[in-house]
Amino acid sequence: MIDIDEETLQDIINIKTGLFFPLDGFMDSKDYRSVVDSMKLSTGEVWTIPITFDIDELIDDEEIILYFNHKEVAKIEVEDIYKTKDDDIEKIFGTTDTNHPGVQKELKRKKYRVGGKISLLDDTILQGALDPKKTKEYFRTKGWNTIAGFQTRNAPHKAHEYLHRLALEFCDALFINPLVGWKKKGDFTQEAVEVGYKKINEVYYNNLNIYFETLKTPMRYAGPKEAIFHAIIRKNLGCTHFIIGRDHAGVGDYYGVYEAQELAKKLQDDLDIKILLFKEPYYCRVCEQIVSKNCCSHKDIDKISGTKIRKMLMSNQIPPKEFMRREVAQEVLKLKNIFI
Ligand SMILES: [Zn+2]
């Protein structure tokens, strides 16, 4: 038996609901190597982020009972136990820099990995989980045939809003699906993201074909590879389209601004979801609206910088209305903890 933490429990939930389809357990060495080396499962499907179970010593059990909060929750039928290689981190994150939050977190994990199918011993852990069966059923009852998935870890600003509206021009509906698992220090809290979206839905998006629910899985900050992982999850949830904008799942300047889009273009034929590649929206003072370089060539522009917005909110300031809706900023500023 092994005690697991909340993140491992969440992986198990995400595997069992089908959010991580086609995974039916933690990756064995064959899948792990294939994902790290060639962005594919051993069966050939595209998959870019390893989902693994780490232990600190070799064991010879055929199954491992997993405990959470002193209760049996699941078991792993052990297929193999393996070690990761030293250069795997660089292959996954494109860097070994220990300042990278994803690298830092990965380096803290235990030495060995256990691969194997998971069976649940306590179904109640699935209660309230984001469930592909339910989202698909919801989209079907609404009569939505094309649904664009939108990943975010931020309270909404005007550039996001531009992308939402663009997606609604392309598709029947938009699924705003903020990631609320582990995030690095300085990112928005789950609460800030949720109240921000609640407000924008109330004031600006009422009666639109928009569905909102959060996704619980940690950020890896793995840039392009994580963008593809995010797309696969949204396909599993019933989305037909997925938005990849500027520096998706990036951090600092580890990845090129449109590197995730380049990878998506390369893998598009093997992905069962259409990737919407949107350019970075900004405010143009001549056009007096949010535009992108595809539809405006002026030089007199204001970039909508998430960093700048965060800094203003941190010092209790309302960002300019060109950057963020006043109602959203006011709502977020009411919170005690806006940032992690
Ligand atoms: Zn312009």
Tab-separated table of N, CA and C and ligand atoms in Angstrom, residues 282-289 291-292 295-301, ligand 1:
chain	number	residue	atom	x	y	z
A	282	TYR	N	-4.144	42.810	-29.723
A	282	TYR	CA	-3.624	44.000	-29.017
A	282	TYR	C	-4.580	45.164	-29.268
A	283	TYR	N	-4.399	46.250	-28.534
A	283	TYR	CA	-5.257	47.412	-28.723
A	283	TYR	C	-4.594	48.366	-29.704
A	284	CYS	N	-5.309	48.740	-30.766
A	284	CYS	CA	-4.775	49.700	-31.731
A	284	CYS	C	-5.438	51.061	-31.484
A	285	ARG	N	-4.608	52.086	-31.296
A	285	ARG	CA	-5.147	53.428	-31.001
A	285	ARG	C	-5.730	54.103	-32.247
A	286	VAL	N	-5.323	53.653	-33.421
A	286	VAL	CA	-5.890	54.213	-34.651
A	286	VAL	C	-7.246	53.559	-34.932
A	287	CYS	N	-7.276	52.244	-34.915
A	287	CYS	CA	-8.543	51.520	-35.127
A	287	CYS	C	-9.469	51.674	-33.922
A	288	GLU	N	-8.905	52.034	-32.797
A	288	GLU	CA	-9.639	52.154	-31.528
A	288	GLU	C	-10.383	50.883	-31.156
A	289	GLN	N	-9.722	49.781	-31.338
A	289	GLN	CA	-10.298	48.508	-30.908
A	289	GLN	C	-9.215	47.443	-30.801
A	291	VAL	N	-7.417	44.322	-32.030
A	291	VAL	CA	-7.177	43.756	-33.362
A	291	VAL	C	-5.996	42.783	-33.245
A	292	SER	N	-5.624	42.180	-34.382
A	292	SER	CA	-4.368	41.435	-34.392
A	292	SER	C	-3.649	41.857	-35.666
A	295	CYS	N	-5.322	41.799	-39.079
A	295	CYS	CA	-6.363	42.720	-39.541
A	295	CYS	C	-6.032	44.187	-39.254
A	296	CYS	N	-4.805	44.476	-38.852
A	296	CYS	CA	-4.398	45.859	-38.606
A	296	CYS	C	-2.890	45.961	-38.786
A	297	SER	N	-2.434	47.036	-39.453
A	297	SER	CA	-0.990	47.159	-39.690
A	297	SER	C	-0.414	48.412	-39.032
A	298	HIS	N	-1.222	49.054	-38.155
A	298	HIS	CA	-0.745	50.287	-37.523
A	298	HIS	C	0.375	50.019	-36.522
A	299	LYS	N	1.105	51.105	-36.249
A	299	LYS	CA	2.210	50.978	-35.293
A	299	LYS	C	1.835	51.527	-33.914
A	300	ASP	N	0.772	52.366	-33.901
A	300	ASP	CA	0.402	53.021	-32.646
A	300	ASP	C	-0.498	52.090	-31.818
A	301	ILE	N	0.146	51.136	-31.161
A	301	ILE	CA	-0.624	50.080	-30.484
A	301	ILE	C	-0.211	49.933	-29.018
B	1	ZN	ZN	-5.094	49.537	-36.343
